[in-house]
Structures are given as C-alpha cells and as structure tokens.
CSV table of C-alpha atoms in Angstrom, one decimal:
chain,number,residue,atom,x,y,z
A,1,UNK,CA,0.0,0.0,0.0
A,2,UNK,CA,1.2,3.1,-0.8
A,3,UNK,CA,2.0,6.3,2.2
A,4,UNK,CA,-0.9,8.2,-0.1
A,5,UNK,CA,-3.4,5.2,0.8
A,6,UNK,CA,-2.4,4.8,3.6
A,7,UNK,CA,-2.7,8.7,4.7
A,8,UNK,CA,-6.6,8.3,3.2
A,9,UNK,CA,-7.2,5.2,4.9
A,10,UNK,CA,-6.2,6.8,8.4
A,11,UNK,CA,-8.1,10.1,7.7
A,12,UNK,CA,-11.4,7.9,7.5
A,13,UNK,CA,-10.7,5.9,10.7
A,14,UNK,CA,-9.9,8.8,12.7
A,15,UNK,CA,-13.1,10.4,11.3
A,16,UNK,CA,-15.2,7.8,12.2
A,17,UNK,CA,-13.4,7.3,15.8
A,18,UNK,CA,-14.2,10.3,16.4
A,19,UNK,CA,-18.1,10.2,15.3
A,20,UNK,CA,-18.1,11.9,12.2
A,21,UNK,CA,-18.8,11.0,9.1
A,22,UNK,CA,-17.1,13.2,5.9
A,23,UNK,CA,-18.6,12.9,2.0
A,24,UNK,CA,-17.6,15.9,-0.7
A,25,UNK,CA,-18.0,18.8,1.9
A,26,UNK,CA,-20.7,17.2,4.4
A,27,UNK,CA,-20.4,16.6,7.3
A,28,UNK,CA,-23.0,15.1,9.9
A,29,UNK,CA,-22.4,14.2,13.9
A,30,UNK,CA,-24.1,10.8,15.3
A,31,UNK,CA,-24.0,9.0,18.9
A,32,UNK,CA,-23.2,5.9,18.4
A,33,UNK,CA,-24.2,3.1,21.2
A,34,UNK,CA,-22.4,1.7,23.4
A,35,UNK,CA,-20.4,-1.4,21.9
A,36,UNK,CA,-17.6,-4.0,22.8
A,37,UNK,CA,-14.4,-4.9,20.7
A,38,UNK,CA,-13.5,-8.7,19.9
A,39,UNK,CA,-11.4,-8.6,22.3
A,40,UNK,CA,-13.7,-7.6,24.8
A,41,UNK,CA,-13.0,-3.6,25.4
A,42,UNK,CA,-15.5,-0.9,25.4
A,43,UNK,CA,-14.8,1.3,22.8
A,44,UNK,CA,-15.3,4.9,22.5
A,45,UNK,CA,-18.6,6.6,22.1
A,46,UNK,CA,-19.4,9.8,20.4
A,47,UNK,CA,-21.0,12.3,22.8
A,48,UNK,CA,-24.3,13.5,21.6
A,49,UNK,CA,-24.5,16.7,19.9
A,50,UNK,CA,-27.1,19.4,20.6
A,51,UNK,CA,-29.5,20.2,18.1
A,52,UNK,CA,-28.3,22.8,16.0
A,53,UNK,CA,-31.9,24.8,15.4
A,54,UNK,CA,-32.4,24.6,19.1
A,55,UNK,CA,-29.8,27.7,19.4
A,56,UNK,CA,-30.1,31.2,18.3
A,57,UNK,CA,-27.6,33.8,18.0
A,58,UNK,CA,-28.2,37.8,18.0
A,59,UNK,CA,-25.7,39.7,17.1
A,60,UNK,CA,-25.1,43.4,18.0
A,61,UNK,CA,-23.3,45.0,15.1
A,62,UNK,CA,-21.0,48.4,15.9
A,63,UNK,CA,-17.4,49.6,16.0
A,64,UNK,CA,-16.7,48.3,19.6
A,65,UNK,CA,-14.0,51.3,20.5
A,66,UNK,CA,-16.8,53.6,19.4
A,67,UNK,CA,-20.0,52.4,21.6
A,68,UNK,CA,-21.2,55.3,22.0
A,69,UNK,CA,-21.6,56.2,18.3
A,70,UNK,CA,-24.4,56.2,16.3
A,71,UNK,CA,-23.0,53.0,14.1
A,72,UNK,CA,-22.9,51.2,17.5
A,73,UNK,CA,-26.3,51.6,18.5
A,74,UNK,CA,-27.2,47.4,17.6
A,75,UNK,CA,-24.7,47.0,20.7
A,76,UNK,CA,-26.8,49.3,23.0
A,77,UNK,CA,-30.0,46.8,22.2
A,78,UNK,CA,-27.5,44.0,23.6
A,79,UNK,CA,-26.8,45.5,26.3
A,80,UNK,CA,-30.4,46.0,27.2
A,81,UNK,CA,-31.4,42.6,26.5
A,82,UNK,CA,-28.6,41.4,28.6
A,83,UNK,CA,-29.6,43.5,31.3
A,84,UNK,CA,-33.4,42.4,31.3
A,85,UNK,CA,-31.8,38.5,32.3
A,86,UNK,CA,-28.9,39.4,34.0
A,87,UNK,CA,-26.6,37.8,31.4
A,88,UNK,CA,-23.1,39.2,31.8
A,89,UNK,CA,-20.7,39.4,28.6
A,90,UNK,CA,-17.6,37.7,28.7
A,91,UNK,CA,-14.8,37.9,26.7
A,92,UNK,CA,-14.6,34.4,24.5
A,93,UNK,CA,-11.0,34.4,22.9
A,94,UNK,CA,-11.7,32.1,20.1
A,95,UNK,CA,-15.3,34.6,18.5
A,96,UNK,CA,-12.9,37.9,19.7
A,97,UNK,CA,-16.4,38.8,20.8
A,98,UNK,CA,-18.1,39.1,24.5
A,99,UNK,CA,-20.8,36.8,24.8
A,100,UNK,CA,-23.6,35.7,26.8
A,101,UNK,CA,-26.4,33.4,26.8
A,102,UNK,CA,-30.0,32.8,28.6
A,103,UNK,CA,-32.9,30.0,28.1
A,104,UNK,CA,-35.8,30.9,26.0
A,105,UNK,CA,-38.1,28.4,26.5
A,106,UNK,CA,-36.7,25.3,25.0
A,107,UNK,CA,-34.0,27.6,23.4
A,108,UNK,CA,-30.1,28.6,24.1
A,109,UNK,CA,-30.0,32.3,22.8
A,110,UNK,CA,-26.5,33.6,22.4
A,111,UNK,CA,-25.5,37.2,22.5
A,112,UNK,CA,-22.7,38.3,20.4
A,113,UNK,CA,-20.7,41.7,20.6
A,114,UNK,CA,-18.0,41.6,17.8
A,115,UNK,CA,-14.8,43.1,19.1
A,116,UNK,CA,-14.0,44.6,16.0
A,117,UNK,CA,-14.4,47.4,13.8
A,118,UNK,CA,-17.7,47.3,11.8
A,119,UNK,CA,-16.8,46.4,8.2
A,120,UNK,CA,-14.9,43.2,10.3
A,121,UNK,CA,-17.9,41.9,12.2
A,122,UNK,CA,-18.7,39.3,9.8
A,123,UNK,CA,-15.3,37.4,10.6
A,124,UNK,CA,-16.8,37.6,14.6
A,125,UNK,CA,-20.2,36.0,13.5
A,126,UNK,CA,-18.8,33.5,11.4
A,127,UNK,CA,-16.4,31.8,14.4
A,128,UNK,CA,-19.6,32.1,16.4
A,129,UNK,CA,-21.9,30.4,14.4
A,130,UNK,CA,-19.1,27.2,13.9
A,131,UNK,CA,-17.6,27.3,17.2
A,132,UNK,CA,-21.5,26.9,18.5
A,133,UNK,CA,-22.6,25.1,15.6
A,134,UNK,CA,-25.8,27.4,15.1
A,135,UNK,CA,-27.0,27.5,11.4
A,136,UNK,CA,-27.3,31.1,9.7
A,137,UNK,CA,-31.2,30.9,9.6
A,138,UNK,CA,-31.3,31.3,13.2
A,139,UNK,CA,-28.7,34.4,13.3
A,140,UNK,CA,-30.4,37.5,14.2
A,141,UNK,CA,-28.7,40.8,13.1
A,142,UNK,CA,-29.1,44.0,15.7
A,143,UNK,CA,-27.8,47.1,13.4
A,144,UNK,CA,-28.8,50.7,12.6
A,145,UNK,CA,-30.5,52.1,9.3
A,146,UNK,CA,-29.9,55.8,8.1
A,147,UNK,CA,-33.0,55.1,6.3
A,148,UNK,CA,-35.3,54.9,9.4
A,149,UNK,CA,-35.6,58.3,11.2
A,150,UNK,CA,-34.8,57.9,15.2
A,151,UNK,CA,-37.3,56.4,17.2
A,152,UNK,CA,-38.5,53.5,14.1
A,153,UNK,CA,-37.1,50.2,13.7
A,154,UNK,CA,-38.4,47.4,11.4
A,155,UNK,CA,-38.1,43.7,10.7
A,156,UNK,CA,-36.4,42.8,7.6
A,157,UNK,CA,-36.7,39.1,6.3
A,158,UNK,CA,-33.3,38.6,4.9
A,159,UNK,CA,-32.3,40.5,1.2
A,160,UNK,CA,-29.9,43.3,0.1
A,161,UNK,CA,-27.3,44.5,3.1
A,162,UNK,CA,-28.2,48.2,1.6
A,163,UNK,CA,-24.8,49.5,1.6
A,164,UNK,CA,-24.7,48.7,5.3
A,165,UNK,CA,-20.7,47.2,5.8
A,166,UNK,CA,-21.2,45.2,8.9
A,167,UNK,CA,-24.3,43.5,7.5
A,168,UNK,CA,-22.3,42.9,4.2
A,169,UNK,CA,-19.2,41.0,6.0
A,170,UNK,CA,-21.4,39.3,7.7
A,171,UNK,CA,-23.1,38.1,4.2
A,172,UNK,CA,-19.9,37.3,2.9
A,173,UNK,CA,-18.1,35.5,5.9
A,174,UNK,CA,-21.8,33.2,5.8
A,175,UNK,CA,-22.2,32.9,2.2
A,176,UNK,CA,-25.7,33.3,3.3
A,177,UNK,CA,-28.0,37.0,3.3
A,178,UNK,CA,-31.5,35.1,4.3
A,179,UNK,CA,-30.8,35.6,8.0
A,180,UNK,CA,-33.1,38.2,9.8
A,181,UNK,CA,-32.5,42.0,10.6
A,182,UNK,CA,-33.5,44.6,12.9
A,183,UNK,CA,-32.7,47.8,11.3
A,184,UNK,CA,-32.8,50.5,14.3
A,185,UNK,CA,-33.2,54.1,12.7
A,186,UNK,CA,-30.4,56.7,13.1
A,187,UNK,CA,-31.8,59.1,10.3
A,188,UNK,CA,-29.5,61.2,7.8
A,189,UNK,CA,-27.8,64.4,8.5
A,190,UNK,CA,-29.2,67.6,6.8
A,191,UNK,CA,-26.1,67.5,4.8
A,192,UNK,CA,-25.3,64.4,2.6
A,193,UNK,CA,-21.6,65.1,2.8
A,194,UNK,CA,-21.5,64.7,6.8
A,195,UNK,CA,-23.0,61.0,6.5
A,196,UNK,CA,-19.7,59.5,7.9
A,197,UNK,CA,-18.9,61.4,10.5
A,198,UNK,CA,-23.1,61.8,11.3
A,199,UNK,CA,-22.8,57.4,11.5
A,200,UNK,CA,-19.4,57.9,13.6
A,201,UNK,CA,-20.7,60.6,15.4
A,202,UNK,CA,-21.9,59.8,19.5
A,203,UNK,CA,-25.5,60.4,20.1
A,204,UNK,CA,-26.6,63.4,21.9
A,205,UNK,CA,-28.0,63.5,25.4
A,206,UNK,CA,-31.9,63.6,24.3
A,207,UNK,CA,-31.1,60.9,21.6
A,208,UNK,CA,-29.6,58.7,24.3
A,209,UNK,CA,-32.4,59.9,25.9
A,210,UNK,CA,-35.3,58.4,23.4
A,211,UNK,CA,-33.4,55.0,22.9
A,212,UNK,CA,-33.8,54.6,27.0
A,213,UNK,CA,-37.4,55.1,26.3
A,214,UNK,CA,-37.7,52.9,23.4
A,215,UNK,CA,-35.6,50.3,24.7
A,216,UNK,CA,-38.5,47.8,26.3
A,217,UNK,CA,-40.4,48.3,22.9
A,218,UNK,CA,-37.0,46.9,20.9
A,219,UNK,CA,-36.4,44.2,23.5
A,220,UNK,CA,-40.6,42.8,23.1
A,221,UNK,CA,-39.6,43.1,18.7
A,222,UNK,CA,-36.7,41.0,19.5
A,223,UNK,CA,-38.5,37.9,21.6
A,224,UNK,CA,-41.2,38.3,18.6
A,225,UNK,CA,-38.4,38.0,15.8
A,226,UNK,CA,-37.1,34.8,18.1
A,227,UNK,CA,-40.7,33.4,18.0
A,228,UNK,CA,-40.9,33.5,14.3
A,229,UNK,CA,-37.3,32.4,13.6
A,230,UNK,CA,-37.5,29.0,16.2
A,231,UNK,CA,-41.6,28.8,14.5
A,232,UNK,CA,-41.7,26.0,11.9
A,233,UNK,CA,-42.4,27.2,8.4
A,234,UNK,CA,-45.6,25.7,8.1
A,235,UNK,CA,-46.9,26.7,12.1
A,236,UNK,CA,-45.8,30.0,10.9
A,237,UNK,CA,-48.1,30.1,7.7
A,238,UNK,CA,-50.9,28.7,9.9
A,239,UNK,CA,-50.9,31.2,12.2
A,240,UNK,CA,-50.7,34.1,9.7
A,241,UNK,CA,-53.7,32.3,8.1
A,242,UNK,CA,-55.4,32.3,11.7
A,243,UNK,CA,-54.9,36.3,12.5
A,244,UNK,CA,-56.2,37.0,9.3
A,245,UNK,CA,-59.4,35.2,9.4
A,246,UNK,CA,-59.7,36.7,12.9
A,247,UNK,CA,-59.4,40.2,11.2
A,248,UNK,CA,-61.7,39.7,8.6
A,249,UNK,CA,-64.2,38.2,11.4
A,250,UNK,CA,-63.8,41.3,13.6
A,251,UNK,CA,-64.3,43.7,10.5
A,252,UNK,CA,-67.3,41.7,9.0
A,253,UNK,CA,-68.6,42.3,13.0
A,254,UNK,CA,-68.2,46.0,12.5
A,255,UNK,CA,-70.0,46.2,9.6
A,256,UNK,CA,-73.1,44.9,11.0
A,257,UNK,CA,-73.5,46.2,14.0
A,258,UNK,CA,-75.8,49.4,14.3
A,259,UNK,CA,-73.9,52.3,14.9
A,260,UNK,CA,-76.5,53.6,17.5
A,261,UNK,CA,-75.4,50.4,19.2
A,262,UNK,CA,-71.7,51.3,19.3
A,263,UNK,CA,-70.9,51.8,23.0
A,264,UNK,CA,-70.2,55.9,22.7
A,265,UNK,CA,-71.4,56.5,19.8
A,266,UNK,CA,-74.7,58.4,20.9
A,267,UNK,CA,-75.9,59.0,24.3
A,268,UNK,CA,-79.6,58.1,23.2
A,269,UNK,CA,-79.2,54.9,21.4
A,270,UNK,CA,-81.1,51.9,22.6
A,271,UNK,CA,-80.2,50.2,25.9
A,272,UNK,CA,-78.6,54.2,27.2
A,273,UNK,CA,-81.3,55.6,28.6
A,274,UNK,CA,-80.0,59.1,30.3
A,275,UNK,CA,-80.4,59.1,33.9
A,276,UNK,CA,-80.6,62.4,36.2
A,277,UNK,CA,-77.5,63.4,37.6
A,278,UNK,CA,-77.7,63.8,41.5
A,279,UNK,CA,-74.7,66.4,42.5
A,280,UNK,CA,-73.9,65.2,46.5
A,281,UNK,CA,-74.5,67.8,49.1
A,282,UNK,CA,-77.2,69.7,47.0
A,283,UNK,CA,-81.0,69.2,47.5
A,284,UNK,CA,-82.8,69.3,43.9
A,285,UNK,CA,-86.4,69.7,45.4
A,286,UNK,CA,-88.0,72.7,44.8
C-alpha cells in the first residue's frame, strides 16, 4: 500500500473514531451506542451533539472602541437585553467577541458583541456560528439604518445588506444573506456630505435619551423575531392564516353592528337611557 493510501485510509478511521462522518463537503455528527471490541474492550462513544436549530444567536453590530456612536447603537440593544436577564458578557478568545447566553423556552440564545471594527464583524459572527454550531437561519442581526428616522425600527426578512458594511461582511463571511435584521433608525444628516462622521458621530444626550425610552419596545420586537425564527415554516403560515381570518371576522362584525349600538357613539341609542344626575350635598327639590 502506498504512504498516499495509507494517509486516506487513516483520515477515515480517525473520522469515524471520532463520530463523524465526511462525504464531498458534508459533514453530519451521530451517537453511536455503546459497543464491545473482539477482544472484549469498550470502545469509544461519540457524545451526543445538541441540536443545531435549538440555538439562536443575535448579534449586535457596531465599532466596539466607538459604543457610544451612532453605528454602535445594535450594541446598546444587547446591552439591554442582557440587562433584562442578568446575562453578563464575557470575553470568549476564540469569536474575539463578548458573549452571553439565557434559556428561552426550549431555546439557548446567544449574545454576540463583535470586538471589531464594523466592516470586520462578519469574521466575529462566522467563528460564532461554527464554534456553537448554530446554522445562519437562526442568526439575528441587531444594526442601525440611516433610512429609518430615530425612534422607528423594522423587521427585515433577509435580502440586500443596503450598503450597510457590517451587514455585508457578515453576508460574505456566511455565504448566506437570508438571515433576519432589525434595522434601528439613526436618520440622515441635513447635509449628505456629513453621512460619515453623522454614523461615527456619538449620540446626543436627548437621543440617548429616546433610545432609553424605546428600549423595552425593541427588547418585546426582538423575543417576537425569536418566535418567528425558532416557528416551523408551516406553524408560521398557519398562524398568519389564523390572524387574518380573525381580522376579517372582527371587520365583517363592524359592519353589522348598528352604529347607535356602538358603545359611545350616541348618548340616546337603545339600551342608554339618560339618567338624572344627583350632585352630592345639593337638594334638587323645589
């Protein structure tokens, strides 16, 4: 046999020692059970792995040694989900990130602040996702949007990074753009020549101000973007179907009902007789 056969040959039997099994590019983990040699000796078993779409990872985008800055502000919703479970951040060597975690119901959710410089962040989320083996469908993406003014955030389902650099490493480093977003607004500068330095630029004191109060509001989105990301496709179809027919119900219900039988809509409707007032302390007989 030659040293190149043989090289193979020990590849595959280390591989499969070590409860893996490797074909063109795929990989897949497996507990094997417990099993004696010929000989008589226990042999190894693989540890069972955790299910991959039972974890979720959010990731705050920002410059980390600008966190007070307007580009960082995906970092400040961290931070405030970490506070509401009392999750500290730790420095984890190998994702050059700090990062926490807390059980959502039968969930591990990861928090993940890159220690990098924006347009870098990607390379933090992609160690991440292998080092906890978490799948890019269930990475969610804190970030800011110029497009938004402050004070709106939205959902986004995946698409375009829209010229946003940490979004796009993060793309690039995945080889994947389907994963969801929550684009926090930072709105544009009257000029369009100060758009760097308005992004690099540290909030004022009444913007800090406004994304205290807003805070909770971003923190319920986030659980709700959770719920829809750990939802089966098809659960998630049937309860879209279910609130709709439920609207439709409630606004068929509208239509028919008199409107003198709104509640508030006329003091003399049916069923609202007026009553005499009696003012205590005063005697209305003549």
């Amino acid at each position: 046999m030659s040293s190149g056969h043989l090289r193979t040959t020990l590849k595959r039997l280390f591989s499969f020692s070590n409860g893996t099994v490797e074909k063109q590019g795929y990989s897949r983990s497996f507990s094997a059970p417990s099993k004696t040699s010929s000989l008589g000796e226990p042999t190894a078993v693989a540890e069972p792995q955790p299910e991959e779409t039972k974890r979720v990872l959010i990731v705050g985008l920002g410059n980390y040694p600008a966190p007070r800055s307007r580009h960082s502000v995906g970092q400040f919703l961290l931070h405030q989900i970490a506070k509401k479970h009392n999750v500290e951040l730790v420095n984890k060597r190998q994702c050059k990130s700090h990062i926490g975690s807390f059980h959502y119901h039968d969930y591990e959710v990861y928090l993940l602040k890159p220690k990098r410089f924006m347009n870098e962040n990607g390379k933090c989320v992609h160690k991440a996702t292998e080092h906890f083996r978490i799948p890019p469908s269930n990475v969610l993406l804190l970030h800011d949007e110029l497009d938004l003014p402050l004070g709106k955030f939205r959902v986004k389902n995946g698409g375009s990074a829209n010229g946003h650099n940490g979004v796009s490493d993060v793309h690039d480093r995945l080889h994947c753009s389907d994963m969801k977003r929550i684009r926090i607004g930072i709105g544009r500068p009257t000029n369009k020549n100060d758009v760097t330095d308005w992004v690099l630029g540290d909030f004022t004191k009444n913007e800090r101000n406004l994304l205290a109060v807003m805070s909770d509001a971003l923190v319920d989105l986030v659980y709700q973007t959770i719920n829809i990301i750990v939802t089966p496709p098809d659960e998630n179809k049937t309860q879209k179907k279910a609130k709709k027919k439920q609207r439709v119900k409630v606004q068929a219900e509208k239509k028919l009902l008199p409107q003198d039988s709104v509640p508030g809509s006329s003091l003399e409707g049916p069923g609202l007789p007026i009553k005499p007032t009696t003012i205590p302390g005063e005697d209305l007989k003549p």
